[in-house]
XYZ file of C-alpha atoms in Angstrom:
767
model
C 0.000 0.000 0.000
C 1.557 3.274 -1.133
C 2.703 5.496 1.727
C 1.242 8.675 0.227
C -2.247 7.149 0.448
C -2.119 6.766 4.233
C -3.230 10.344 5.005
C -6.152 9.994 2.596
C -7.216 6.648 4.073
C -6.965 8.177 7.546
C -9.147 11.066 6.359
C -11.769 8.640 5.050
C -11.705 6.813 8.383
C -12.504 10.119 10.131
C -14.698 11.685 7.410
C -16.361 9.057 5.219
C -17.115 10.265 1.709
C -14.539 13.102 1.806
C -14.360 14.057 -1.883
C -10.658 15.003 -1.977
C -9.432 11.928 -0.135
C -11.676 9.600 -2.112
C -10.526 11.097 -5.420
C -6.876 10.600 -4.440
C -7.433 6.968 -3.441
C -9.445 6.354 -6.598
C -6.737 7.781 -8.857
C -4.007 5.717 -7.202
C -5.951 2.456 -7.198
C -7.062 2.902 -10.805
C -3.474 3.499 -11.868
C -2.375 0.252 -10.204
C -5.378 -1.760 -11.459
C -6.616 -2.296 -7.895
C -10.271 -2.038 -8.839
C -11.604 -4.487 -6.265
C -9.842 -2.554 -3.509
C -11.310 0.665 -4.836
C -14.783 -0.869 -4.749
C -14.304 -1.963 -1.140
C -13.241 1.567 -0.172
C -16.317 3.022 -1.867
C -18.545 0.402 -0.177
C -17.051 1.136 3.229
C -17.710 4.856 2.807
C -21.221 4.359 1.427
C -22.186 2.442 4.556
C -21.141 5.336 6.806
C -22.772 8.404 5.252
C -26.311 9.777 5.074
C -28.683 8.208 2.497
C -28.341 10.700 -0.376
C -24.552 10.684 -0.131
C -24.642 6.889 0.117
C -26.686 6.697 -3.091
C -24.059 8.780 -4.884
C -21.290 6.430 -3.706
C -23.236 3.294 -4.663
C -23.693 4.868 -8.106
C -19.963 5.461 -8.251
C -19.353 1.780 -7.472
C -21.812 0.822 -10.218
C -19.989 3.062 -12.678
C -16.669 1.427 -11.775
C -18.183 -2.010 -12.424
C -19.539 -0.906 -15.792
C -16.503 0.998 -17.015
C -13.585 -0.891 -15.479
C -14.846 -4.443 -14.937
C -17.454 -4.503 -17.744
C -19.760 -6.209 -15.261
C -23.400 -5.203 -15.591
C -24.630 -7.737 -12.970
C -22.370 -6.280 -10.284
C -23.342 -2.761 -11.290
C -26.992 -3.758 -10.973
C -26.429 -4.962 -7.403
C -24.811 -1.629 -6.457
C -27.615 0.345 -8.121
C -30.183 -1.585 -6.110
C -28.351 -0.501 -2.972
C -28.347 3.090 -4.237
C -32.120 2.905 -4.629
C -32.474 1.328 -1.193
C -30.727 4.429 0.163
C -32.556 6.940 -2.039
C -35.563 5.451 -3.887
C -36.065 8.649 -5.897
C -32.506 8.804 -7.251
C -33.222 9.449 -10.946
C -29.606 8.891 -12.006
C -29.494 5.448 -10.379
C -32.837 4.587 -11.968
C -31.483 5.640 -15.358
C -28.364 3.498 -15.019
C -30.406 0.506 -13.846
C -32.880 0.959 -16.687
C -30.089 0.907 -19.256
C -28.608 -2.295 -17.796
C -31.964 -4.079 -17.764
C -32.880 -3.107 -21.312
C -29.459 -4.001 -22.704
C -29.654 -7.492 -21.218
C -33.165 -8.001 -22.595
C -35.122 -7.753 -19.338
C -37.510 -5.382 -21.059
C -40.426 -5.618 -18.645
C -38.371 -4.630 -15.605
C -36.502 -2.089 -17.722
C -39.749 -0.419 -18.753
C -41.009 -0.375 -15.162
C -37.786 1.247 -13.930
C -37.901 3.745 -16.804
C -41.421 4.775 -15.761
C -40.183 5.376 -12.199
C -37.294 7.416 -13.579
C -39.626 9.520 -15.722
C -41.947 10.126 -12.761
C -39.022 12.021 -11.209
C -38.204 13.956 -14.390
C -39.356 17.582 -14.307
C -38.853 18.581 -17.960
C -42.162 17.927 -19.760
C -40.617 17.354 -23.193
C -38.064 14.866 -21.858
C -40.722 13.059 -19.834
C -43.098 12.741 -22.788
C -40.329 11.546 -25.098
C -39.328 8.914 -22.551
C -42.915 7.728 -22.102
C -43.251 7.321 -25.875
C -40.126 5.142 -25.860
C -41.493 3.088 -22.945
C -44.771 2.634 -24.814
C -42.826 1.367 -27.824
C -41.194 -1.294 -25.629
C -44.556 -2.366 -24.232
C -46.227 -2.415 -27.633
C -43.632 -3.744 -30.076
C -41.412 -5.868 -27.827
C -43.639 -7.131 -24.998
C -46.962 -7.234 -26.868
C -48.624 -5.416 -23.976
C -50.973 -3.071 -25.813
C -52.772 -2.241 -22.567
C -49.572 -0.918 -20.980
C -48.532 0.823 -24.205
C -51.864 2.655 -24.426
C -51.860 3.764 -20.781
C -48.276 5.018 -21.155
C -49.084 6.969 -24.320
C -52.113 8.524 -22.627
C -49.865 9.607 -19.758
C -47.563 11.236 -22.333
C -50.599 12.876 -23.955
C -51.562 14.510 -20.658
C -48.085 16.019 -20.439
C -47.545 17.034 -24.085
C -50.967 17.003 -25.797
C -49.580 18.491 -29.009
C -46.809 15.938 -29.606
C -47.643 14.165 -32.906
C -45.490 11.143 -32.017
C -47.997 10.249 -29.291
C -50.866 10.072 -31.766
C -48.777 8.102 -34.210
C -48.174 5.481 -31.515
C -51.847 5.410 -30.534
C -52.940 5.009 -34.157
C -50.587 2.080 -34.733
C -51.939 0.204 -31.705
C -55.590 0.918 -32.470
C -55.185 -0.152 -36.085
C -53.453 -3.395 -35.088
C -56.337 -4.091 -32.691
C -58.922 -3.449 -35.403
C -60.253 -0.392 -33.562
C -60.363 1.561 -36.804
C -62.537 4.412 -35.528
C -60.011 5.264 -32.804
C -57.117 4.797 -35.222
C -58.701 7.353 -37.556
C -59.171 9.863 -34.726
C -55.534 9.414 -33.660
C -54.224 9.927 -37.210
C -56.269 13.104 -37.622
C -54.862 14.360 -34.300
C -51.368 13.555 -35.554
C -52.098 15.609 -38.681
C -53.497 18.492 -36.646
C -50.512 18.658 -34.293
C -47.640 17.689 -36.578
C -48.728 18.771 -40.015
C -48.726 16.687 -43.206
C -45.849 14.363 -44.080
C -45.546 11.806 -46.862
C -45.614 8.996 -44.324
C -48.693 10.312 -42.515
C -50.606 10.870 -45.766
C -49.746 7.324 -46.812
C -50.975 5.895 -43.503
C -54.196 7.913 -43.695
C -54.815 6.579 -47.196
C -54.165 2.992 -46.104
C -56.565 3.358 -43.192
C -59.221 4.851 -45.468
C -58.929 1.747 -47.664
C -59.528 -0.476 -44.634
C -62.475 1.668 -43.571
C -63.931 1.339 -47.060
C -64.474 -2.370 -46.377
C -66.493 -1.514 -43.260
C -69.597 0.277 -44.563
C -70.589 1.087 -40.998
C -67.457 3.267 -40.799
C -67.771 4.983 -44.185
C -68.214 8.412 -42.618
C -64.842 7.976 -40.949
C -63.338 6.825 -44.245
C -64.729 9.923 -45.939
C -63.207 12.179 -43.259
C -59.803 10.501 -43.724
C -59.981 10.873 -47.523
C -60.975 14.519 -47.264
C -58.068 15.164 -44.900
C -55.692 13.763 -47.523
C -57.303 15.747 -50.354
C -57.076 19.010 -48.413
C -53.321 18.588 -48.425
C -52.971 16.856 -51.812
C -55.936 17.699 -53.962
C -54.640 15.623 -56.882
C -53.844 12.463 -54.909
C -55.044 9.711 -57.264
C -55.615 7.087 -54.593
C -57.626 9.449 -52.384
C -59.740 10.575 -55.332
C -60.448 6.954 -56.247
C -61.485 6.188 -52.673
C -63.813 9.198 -52.658
C -65.472 8.020 -55.869
C -65.848 4.526 -54.421
C -67.514 5.923 -51.307
C -69.878 8.001 -53.428
C -70.980 4.974 -55.446
C -72.204 3.220 -52.310
C -75.036 5.733 -51.935
C -76.469 5.051 -55.371
C -75.337 1.502 -56.129
C -75.382 -0.283 -52.788
C -77.905 -2.851 -54.039
C -75.477 -3.944 -56.761
C -72.781 -4.403 -54.142
C -75.174 -6.595 -52.162
C -75.528 -8.929 -55.139
C -71.770 -9.022 -55.617
C -71.106 -9.740 -51.926
C -73.655 -12.564 -51.800
C -71.963 -14.233 -54.752
C -68.530 -13.717 -53.211
C -69.634 -15.133 -49.841
C -71.193 -18.226 -51.405
C -68.066 -18.939 -53.442
C -65.734 -18.362 -50.472
C -67.755 -20.698 -48.242
C -66.389 -23.653 -50.206
C -62.727 -22.801 -49.596
C -62.278 -20.059 -46.984
C -64.847 -19.739 -44.159
C -63.112 -16.645 -42.770
C -63.403 -14.834 -46.094
C -67.042 -15.875 -46.343
C -67.765 -14.537 -42.845
C -66.118 -11.213 -43.713
C -68.240 -10.929 -46.869
C -71.470 -11.598 -44.935
C -70.450 -9.022 -42.308
C -69.771 -6.391 -44.982
C -73.130 -7.190 -46.553
C -74.874 -6.807 -43.174
C -73.288 -3.390 -42.674
C -74.438 -2.237 -46.128
C -77.970 -3.447 -45.418
C -77.961 -1.637 -42.082
C -76.309 1.653 -43.130
C -77.449 2.180 -46.723
C -80.544 -0.013 -46.962
C -81.803 0.663 -43.423
C -82.818 -3.008 -43.258
C -81.912 -4.286 -39.766
C -83.743 -7.608 -40.183
C -81.943 -8.338 -43.440
C -78.687 -7.374 -41.728
C -79.403 -9.862 -38.931
C -79.969 -12.563 -41.523
C -76.566 -11.847 -43.053
C -74.956 -11.880 -39.616
C -76.466 -15.306 -38.936
C -74.685 -16.531 -42.058
C -71.439 -14.848 -40.956
C -71.371 -16.649 -37.603
C -72.444 -19.878 -39.291
C -69.380 -19.620 -41.533
C -67.113 -18.693 -38.663
C -68.639 -19.303 -35.214
C -67.835 -16.563 -32.754
C -66.746 -14.034 -35.402
C -66.104 -10.984 -33.160
C -67.184 -8.312 -35.654
C -70.400 -10.132 -36.521
C -71.232 -10.682 -32.853
C -70.622 -7.021 -32.014
C -72.937 -5.832 -34.776
C -75.555 -8.419 -33.841
C -75.474 -7.206 -30.212
C -75.758 -3.615 -31.414
C -78.842 -4.286 -33.562
C -80.673 -6.406 -31.003
C -79.643 -4.063 -28.209
C -80.848 -1.002 -30.093
C -84.273 -2.638 -30.329
C -84.077 -3.986 -26.734
C -84.589 -7.538 -27.994
C -82.242 -8.965 -25.377
C -84.213 -12.173 -24.832
C -83.914 -13.098 -28.514
C -80.224 -12.281 -28.506
C -79.558 -14.359 -25.388
C -81.357 -17.368 -26.834
C -79.529 -17.020 -30.142
C -76.158 -16.841 -28.371
C -76.992 -19.944 -26.335
C -77.813 -21.894 -29.465
C -74.745 -20.580 -31.243
C -72.484 -21.659 -28.357
C -74.093 -25.083 -28.272
C -73.210 -25.686 -31.919
C -69.658 -24.290 -31.712
C -67.024 -26.948 -32.271
C -64.169 -25.175 -30.507
C -64.555 -25.079 -26.691
C -62.860 -21.681 -26.407
C -65.310 -20.161 -28.904
C -68.268 -21.749 -27.115
C -67.058 -20.381 -23.762
C -66.783 -16.822 -25.100
C -70.295 -16.941 -26.579
C -71.792 -18.537 -23.469
C -70.301 -15.773 -21.322
C -71.961 -13.129 -23.506
C -75.299 -14.904 -23.062
C -74.808 -15.209 -19.297
C -74.093 -11.490 -19.042
C -77.300 -10.693 -20.907
C -79.362 -12.925 -18.605
C -77.795 -11.449 -15.474
C -77.718 -7.756 -16.410
C -80.325 -7.080 -19.106
C -82.937 -9.757 -18.384
C -82.577 -10.011 -14.591
C -82.637 -13.797 -14.783
C -79.802 -15.007 -12.527
C -80.972 -18.631 -12.600
C -80.613 -18.764 -16.378
C -77.187 -17.122 -16.084
C -76.142 -19.711 -13.483
C -77.145 -22.589 -15.781
C -74.974 -21.140 -18.527
C -72.030 -20.716 -16.156
C -72.345 -24.427 -15.328
C -72.023 -25.190 -19.040
C -68.944 -22.981 -19.219
C -67.302 -24.848 -16.338
C -68.052 -28.150 -18.048
C -65.988 -26.891 -21.000
C -63.395 -24.885 -19.053
C -63.218 -26.064 -15.396
C -60.825 -23.299 -14.358
C -62.760 -20.418 -15.907
C -62.409 -17.419 -13.616
C -65.509 -15.497 -14.714
C -67.940 -18.402 -14.386
C -66.400 -19.662 -11.146
C -66.749 -16.245 -9.547
C -70.246 -15.674 -10.882
C -71.529 -19.095 -9.862
C -69.981 -18.920 -6.385
C -71.568 -15.507 -5.849
C -74.912 -16.871 -7.119
C -74.855 -19.617 -4.482
C -73.639 -17.232 -1.768
C -76.607 -14.926 -2.349
C -78.901 -17.921 -1.859
C -76.918 -19.151 1.164
C -76.220 -22.437 -0.604
C -72.817 -22.629 1.053
C -71.932 -26.207 0.102
C -72.569 -25.541 -3.576
C -70.529 -22.335 -3.406
C -67.667 -24.212 -1.730
C -67.848 -26.967 -4.338
C -67.457 -24.410 -7.135
C -64.616 -22.601 -5.366
C -62.712 -25.806 -4.562
C -62.971 -26.859 -8.204
C -61.714 -23.425 -9.276
C -58.775 -23.633 -6.874
C -57.922 -27.059 -8.268
C -58.311 -26.257 -11.977
C -57.131 -22.639 -12.213
C -53.827 -22.160 -14.028
C -52.787 -18.840 -12.448
C -51.538 -18.726 -8.862
C -53.462 -15.499 -8.213
C -56.720 -17.222 -9.206
C -55.985 -20.185 -6.940
C -55.320 -17.800 -4.055
C -58.588 -15.950 -4.728
C -60.541 -19.233 -4.763
C -59.018 -20.475 -1.514
C -59.577 -17.111 0.153
C -63.241 -17.125 -0.889
C -63.550 -20.564 0.754
C -62.000 -19.155 3.933
C -64.528 -16.320 4.046
C -67.456 -18.729 3.754
C -66.106 -21.041 6.446
C -65.275 -18.206 8.859
C -67.990 -15.621 8.203
C -70.924 -17.813 7.251
C -70.333 -21.243 8.787
C -68.223 -20.228 11.813
C -65.772 -23.066 11.146
C -62.196 -21.758 11.443
C -60.739 -25.255 11.454
C -62.193 -25.948 8.014
C -60.671 -22.686 6.751
C -57.180 -23.664 7.927
C -56.152 -25.935 4.990
C -57.231 -23.212 2.581
C -55.083 -20.623 4.365
C -52.194 -23.098 4.276
C -52.690 -23.549 0.539
C -52.669 -19.760 0.126
C -49.383 -19.494 2.014
C -47.850 -22.170 -0.215
C -48.932 -20.294 -3.338
C -48.115 -16.842 -1.953
C -45.469 -17.084 0.815
C -45.968 -13.409 1.721
C -49.770 -13.414 1.971
C -50.745 -11.277 4.951
C -54.294 -12.577 5.432
C -53.079 -16.170 5.617
C -50.285 -15.184 8.004
C -52.729 -13.439 10.358
C -55.135 -16.377 10.298
C -52.513 -19.055 10.977
C -50.195 -17.275 13.425
C -52.118 -17.948 16.654
C -53.104 -21.446 15.511
C -49.484 -22.511 15.037
C -48.306 -20.726 18.169
C -50.918 -22.497 20.301
C -50.085 -25.862 18.737
C -46.328 -25.430 19.228
C -45.818 -25.991 15.497
C -42.424 -24.302 15.374
C -41.526 -24.765 11.701
C -44.969 -23.640 10.554
C -44.963 -20.650 12.912
C -41.559 -19.601 11.581
C -42.941 -19.717 8.050
C -45.899 -17.552 9.078
C -43.685 -15.024 10.844
C -41.554 -14.721 7.705
C -44.721 -14.015 5.730
C -45.772 -11.442 8.317
C -42.439 -9.654 7.979
C -43.085 -9.135 4.263
C -45.891 -6.742 5.181
C -43.932 -4.720 7.740
C -41.390 -1.923 7.436
C -38.820 -0.302 9.720
C -39.302 -0.527 13.468
C -42.635 -2.319 13.016
C -40.542 -5.416 12.278
C -38.743 -5.459 15.637
C -41.166 -7.620 17.638
C -41.626 -10.178 14.852
C -37.885 -10.378 14.161
C -37.255 -10.998 17.846
C -39.831 -13.803 18.060
C -38.700 -15.364 14.786
C -35.043 -15.216 15.786
C -35.659 -16.815 19.186
C -37.838 -19.479 17.565
C -35.194 -20.378 14.983
C -32.384 -20.262 17.522
C -34.308 -22.444 19.968
C -37.044 -24.986 19.184
C -36.689 -24.884 15.392
C -32.891 -25.308 15.653
C -31.996 -23.267 12.564
C -28.953 -21.196 13.567
C -28.433 -19.781 10.062
C -32.032 -18.566 9.914
C -31.791 -17.220 13.458
C -28.627 -15.326 12.520
C -30.444 -13.685 9.612
C -33.507 -12.697 11.669
C -31.636 -11.512 14.752
C -29.048 -9.886 12.498
C -31.704 -7.656 11.001
C -32.986 -6.968 14.507
C -29.458 -5.954 15.528
C -29.218 -3.541 12.607
C -32.441 -1.898 13.792
C -31.594 -1.991 17.533
C -27.895 -2.802 18.070
C -27.157 -3.987 21.616
C -24.063 -5.599 23.117
C -25.956 -8.616 24.477
C -27.551 -9.305 21.108
C -24.134 -8.955 19.445
C -22.792 -11.730 21.675
C -25.757 -13.932 20.746
C -25.077 -13.314 17.066
C -21.457 -14.365 17.504
C -22.634 -17.659 19.043
C -25.056 -18.288 16.180
C -22.419 -17.469 13.557
C -20.076 -19.998 15.161
C -22.815 -22.647 15.119
C -23.715 -21.924 11.485
C -20.162 -21.291 10.287
C -21.386 -17.971 8.907
C -18.766 -15.444 9.967
C -18.930 -13.616 6.641
C -22.628 -12.967 7.273
C -21.873 -11.858 10.825
C -19.343 -9.272 9.668
C -21.882 -7.757 7.274
C -24.520 -7.692 10.016
C -22.276 -5.989 12.556
C -20.985 -3.408 10.088
C -24.563 -2.689 8.998
C -25.579 -1.855 12.573
C -22.761 0.552 13.387
C -24.541 3.722 12.306
C -27.411 3.115 14.740
C -25.117 2.905 17.757
C -25.323 6.350 19.342
C -22.759 5.997 22.133
C -19.135 6.252 20.945
C -17.886 3.801 23.568
C -20.433 1.194 22.438
C -19.515 1.808 18.813
C -15.825 1.301 19.592
C -16.626 -1.998 21.303
C -18.633 -3.119 18.272
C -15.738 -2.160 15.991
C -13.339 -4.176 18.147
C -15.644 -7.185 17.730
C -15.616 -6.725 13.945
C -11.829 -6.321 13.859
C -11.404 -9.489 15.920
C -13.629 -11.367 13.473
C -11.617 -10.144 10.500
C -8.301 -11.009 12.058
C -9.503 -14.296 13.554
C -12.336 -16.277 11.985
C -12.185 -14.397 8.675
C -8.364 -14.415 8.514
C -8.357 -11.033 6.758
C -5.782 -8.833 8.525
C -6.005 -5.948 6.065
C -9.752 -5.716 6.592
C -9.011 -5.684 10.328
C -6.573 -2.824 9.689
C -9.381 -0.834 8.045
C -11.587 -1.328 11.114
C -8.828 -0.395 13.573
C -8.368 2.866 11.667
C -12.057 3.580 12.193
C -11.615 2.915 15.912
C -8.791 5.446 16.108
C -10.964 7.972 14.285
C -13.452 7.678 17.164
C -10.999 7.068 20.014
C -7.477 8.292 19.103
C -6.040 7.019 22.408
C -7.381 3.465 22.113
C -4.335 1.333 22.983
C -5.619 -1.921 21.427
C -6.305 -0.235 18.115
C -2.929 1.558 18.114
C -1.048 -1.675 18.770
C -3.027 -3.524 16.109
C -2.516 -0.829 13.459
C 1.237 -0.781 14.106
C 1.492 -4.581 13.994
C -0.630 -4.979 10.882
C 1.168 -2.158 9.054
C 4.532 -3.807 9.748
C 3.218 -7.122 8.447
C 1.932 -5.481 5.282
C 5.208 -3.635 4.748
C 7.257 -6.852 5.064
C 5.408 -8.456 2.172
C 5.225 -5.297 0.082
C 8.651 -5.809 -1.501
C 7.793 -9.363 -2.565
C 4.528 -8.207 -4.136
C 6.329 -5.390 -5.940
C 8.853 -7.941 -7.259
C 6.114 -10.142 -8.726
C 4.426 -7.129 -10.318
C 7.678 -6.021 -11.959
C 8.248 -9.563 -13.253
C 4.712 -9.693 -14.680
C 5.127 -6.360 -16.458
C 8.409 -7.538 -17.991
C 7.029 -10.915 -19.132
C 7.594 -11.759 -22.787
C 4.261 -13.498 -23.394
C 0.745 -13.683 -22.017
C 1.272 -17.223 -20.752
C 4.431 -16.188 -18.878
C 2.637 -13.156 -17.432
C -0.277 -15.345 -16.296
C 2.125 -17.732 -14.563
C 3.795 -14.930 -12.623
C 0.443 -13.414 -11.670
C -0.671 -16.814 -10.350
C 2.337 -16.791 -8.025
C 1.423 -13.275 -6.915
C -2.193 -14.299 -6.262
C -1.011 -17.278 -4.196
C 1.258 -14.993 -2.167
C -1.587 -12.547 -1.573
C -4.015 -15.270 -0.472
C -1.763 -17.570 1.544
C 0.772 -15.191 3.058
C -0.514 -11.628 3.007
C -4.209 -12.541 3.428
C -5.015 -9.658 1.098
C -8.028 -11.248 -0.539
C -9.231 -8.068 -2.181
C -5.969 -7.454 -4.013
C -5.810 -11.148 -4.914
C -9.192 -10.744 -6.592
C -7.753 -7.967 -8.753
C -4.822 -10.197 -9.698
C -7.082 -13.064 -10.758
C -9.010 -10.603 -12.910
C -5.751 -9.472 -14.513
C -4.971 -13.109 -15.320
C -8.352 -13.520 -17.011
C -7.677 -10.457 -19.150
C -4.631 -12.135 -20.699
C -5.954 -15.723 -20.444
C -9.789 -15.666 -20.470
C -10.073 -19.474 -20.230
C -7.632 -19.910 -17.339
C -9.537 -22.424 -15.189
C -7.368 -21.914 -12.097
C -7.986 -18.155 -12.162
C -11.738 -18.690 -12.523
C -11.797 -21.085 -9.569
C -9.585 -18.765 -7.510
C -11.914 -15.860 -8.205
C -14.963 -17.952 -7.314
C -13.388 -19.058 -4.039
C -12.672 -15.461 -3.008
C -16.150 -14.231 -3.875
C -17.820 -17.181 -2.135
C -15.649 -16.523 0.906
C -17.260 -13.096 1.316
C -20.787 -14.154 0.255
C -20.587 -11.836 -2.734
C -23.215 -13.722 -4.683
C -23.740 -11.250 -7.506
C -20.030 -11.567 -8.260
C -20.137 -15.374 -7.966
C -23.030 -15.448 -10.432
C -21.148 -13.220 -12.860
C -18.083 -15.494 -12.875
C -20.230 -18.614 -13.221
C -21.995 -17.056 -16.212
C -18.623 -16.475 -17.838
C -17.661 -20.040 -17.003
C -20.726 -21.451 -18.798
C -19.622 -19.836 -22.072
C -16.972 -22.504 -22.486
C -19.051 -25.439 -21.251
C -21.544 -27.805 -22.845
C -23.184 -31.115 -22.083
C -22.595 -32.772 -18.723
C -19.916 -30.232 -17.737
C -22.418 -27.374 -18.034
C -25.122 -28.968 -15.858
C -23.705 -28.389 -12.328
C -22.800 -24.789 -13.160
C -26.294 -24.062 -14.510
C -27.864 -25.586 -11.391
C -25.626 -23.579 -9.072
C -26.527 -20.405 -10.941
C -30.218 -21.242 -10.611
C -29.833 -21.764 -6.847
C -27.940 -18.504 -6.402
C -30.502 -16.546 -8.409
C -33.419 -18.007 -6.460
C -32.037 -18.258 -2.929
C -29.348 -15.577 -2.724
C -30.285 -12.823 -5.171
C -34.093 -13.255 -5.285
C -34.038 -13.046 -9.089
C -36.843 -15.465 -9.889
C -36.880 -15.029 -13.663
C -33.117 -15.510 -13.918
C -33.436 -18.663 -11.787
C -36.112 -19.937 -14.181
C -33.784 -19.352 -17.133
C -30.997 -21.413 -15.536
C -33.296 -24.256 -14.493
C -34.528 -24.350 -18.098
C -30.902 -24.366 -19.251
C -30.232 -27.348 -16.985
C -33.211 -29.227 -18.442
C -31.924 -28.529 -21.935
C -28.610 -30.131 -20.999
C -30.182 -32.959 -18.997
C -33.860 -33.525 -19.933
C -35.934 -34.616 -16.966
C -33.325 -33.624 -14.362
C -35.109 -33.895 -11.006
C -33.766 -30.733 -9.333
C -34.250 -28.563 -12.416
C -37.807 -29.772 -12.905
C -38.640 -29.275 -9.212
C -37.150 -25.779 -9.377
C -39.382 -24.783 -12.282
C -42.458 -26.221 -10.563
C -41.566 -24.310 -7.395
C -41.129 -21.012 -9.252
C -44.181 -21.393 -11.487
C -46.357 -19.241 -9.231
C -43.706 -16.519 -8.784
C -42.365 -16.011 -12.307
C -43.393 -13.093 -14.507
C -43.887 -15.331 -17.547
C -45.725 -18.574 -16.800
C -46.185 -19.838 -20.372
C -42.481 -20.580 -21.109
C -42.256 -22.664 -17.909
C -45.465 -24.507 -18.744
C -44.146 -25.280 -22.226
C -40.994 -26.808 -20.740
C -42.869 -28.845 -18.120
C -45.768 -30.013 -20.295
C -43.920 -32.955 -21.946
C -43.019 -34.355 -18.511
C -46.614 -34.138 -17.291
C -47.799 -35.927 -20.427
C -45.312 -38.736 -19.765
C -46.381 -38.947 -16.120
């Protein structure tokens, strides 16, 4: 360690975050390639300053990871800590958003971008960003609902931005909502003026509207908008003439459409249905013949059962004449003849809605919902409606039967939870049977481990029964709904439970460790040391104790806590240079502390004795004639740093230097993994393992993929990444038990359920 850095390190010990001292240390460490050491210095300072300053330092660490180490995963971990310190930090949100989008996690990236834009004050910048977010939702994620809501938010901010209306028009047109697409394009023209592209899109939309006689007035408005700008536009003039002919020659078009529909029925039912629908619209709009239009619509849905456009127009005609009973009966018959269950379900649900809302005939609606459930046992709409029907009539057993079937057959975890919870309400509120509700609450907690209602219902039951493991699970769920000091009592009970009857020292260390960080006390610190010894988790203990330092108000108590941390570093953790850092902090608080003075002097002498040897290896490495020779010398240096100097941070930098000249050096990869695992730096472990998989295939890849999946699920709480690695493992080893169990376990927690279901389906079919 360079002598001229000592004053700056001393300054940082006294005044964490001091800009001048930190800049000097950063410059020196960057020059020597000691990036890991620099990161540890930044971390140490970030943990000892107020939240906004901490966020700035965590951002700095993220920038170092991105620019020096080219490690987006590590940068992401630091940015999460920045946002934990300052949730409104727009710069951290922007950096995180860029990382997520670049790695293809578009959904999270869009969500973070929205949070970032919520903190942006410039209206133009905010609107532009929202338009970009909407593009991600619409074109990449196929979430038109999110894209539309985002564009409407942009519209409220910048109502005259033509790009907003362009985006709205594209979505509406793709959805077949041609009336709204036309309105959006005209707004784009009004606010942005004519362009070749816009005029072309208006003309194309007018052509589509031409085929929907019911929307001819909108087509005419679009054509006229084009002609006002380009009076000689040939296509627009032709469209205008075509629209004009409908008024005088609609009967001829009827004859033509009938012939076209009959011919298409032999080869293309969809085309036939479209022809009958167009004919119905002509009969309704130009001929003012609603009965004839209904006859054409009957033929449209006969050609293609459930045709959405035909059904909409049919509902409009019958509804306009308040002939809801006829419509309901027709829909029932139509659903009964439909060959595809999904089509039948959709039509049945329309009929049920008519019976319930328009005809006030709930019994008829209930009968239809029973038919729906016969076709689709997990149908959410019919299950809810039928359960409510029986509840209103106090037919509790029938309601429970429907809800239990829904819980069993539903494909979405949220629906299963809703079904079980509805059962609980009936048992508790209507039947007064809390014992019968218990298995449903337990099922809810399995599906949703953080469910607060289930936790409240089961807590006293498990406590009274002395069911320690189950009570611990409930208390963990309860913690998910609590923040700050509200967690103290639950953490205390959970920690004592895990330390005692449940006999889970690692879990107790985690719970009581968080309690210590909220309310650090000497007695609790001693208990944590005992638990860490039992669990062999001294790395966790160090992080816990350092995390609680800022809440210790009394300097004497803080010094004692620092002595405990220093002893851990020098003893169980065998990291004397980390101990040196802590002793410096002690002297910043208590300059006369004899133990700290003696330790600093001793540790500095030890570091100085090995400094010459390290310098020798570095000179040899710089003078090496080839990459392989340089890697060999650096391996010797890394061994010296790990085994003799115990400078694990600098050893990490050396292993990274080896991988720069020899990216496939297996010993360097394993050395780096060992150092990161030693300090429980799981984001870093995951990053190295990802690099390791790039050179692996077949059986050699399997254990690495599984370890990555475990780390993502259990250590980093990245469910979707865990899913990806379990799927990777199944690709390498089809049917692998752990990988399959992992996917089944994460099915209810993943953002995208369909890809998991597609992977698991073949195994269920075999079973």
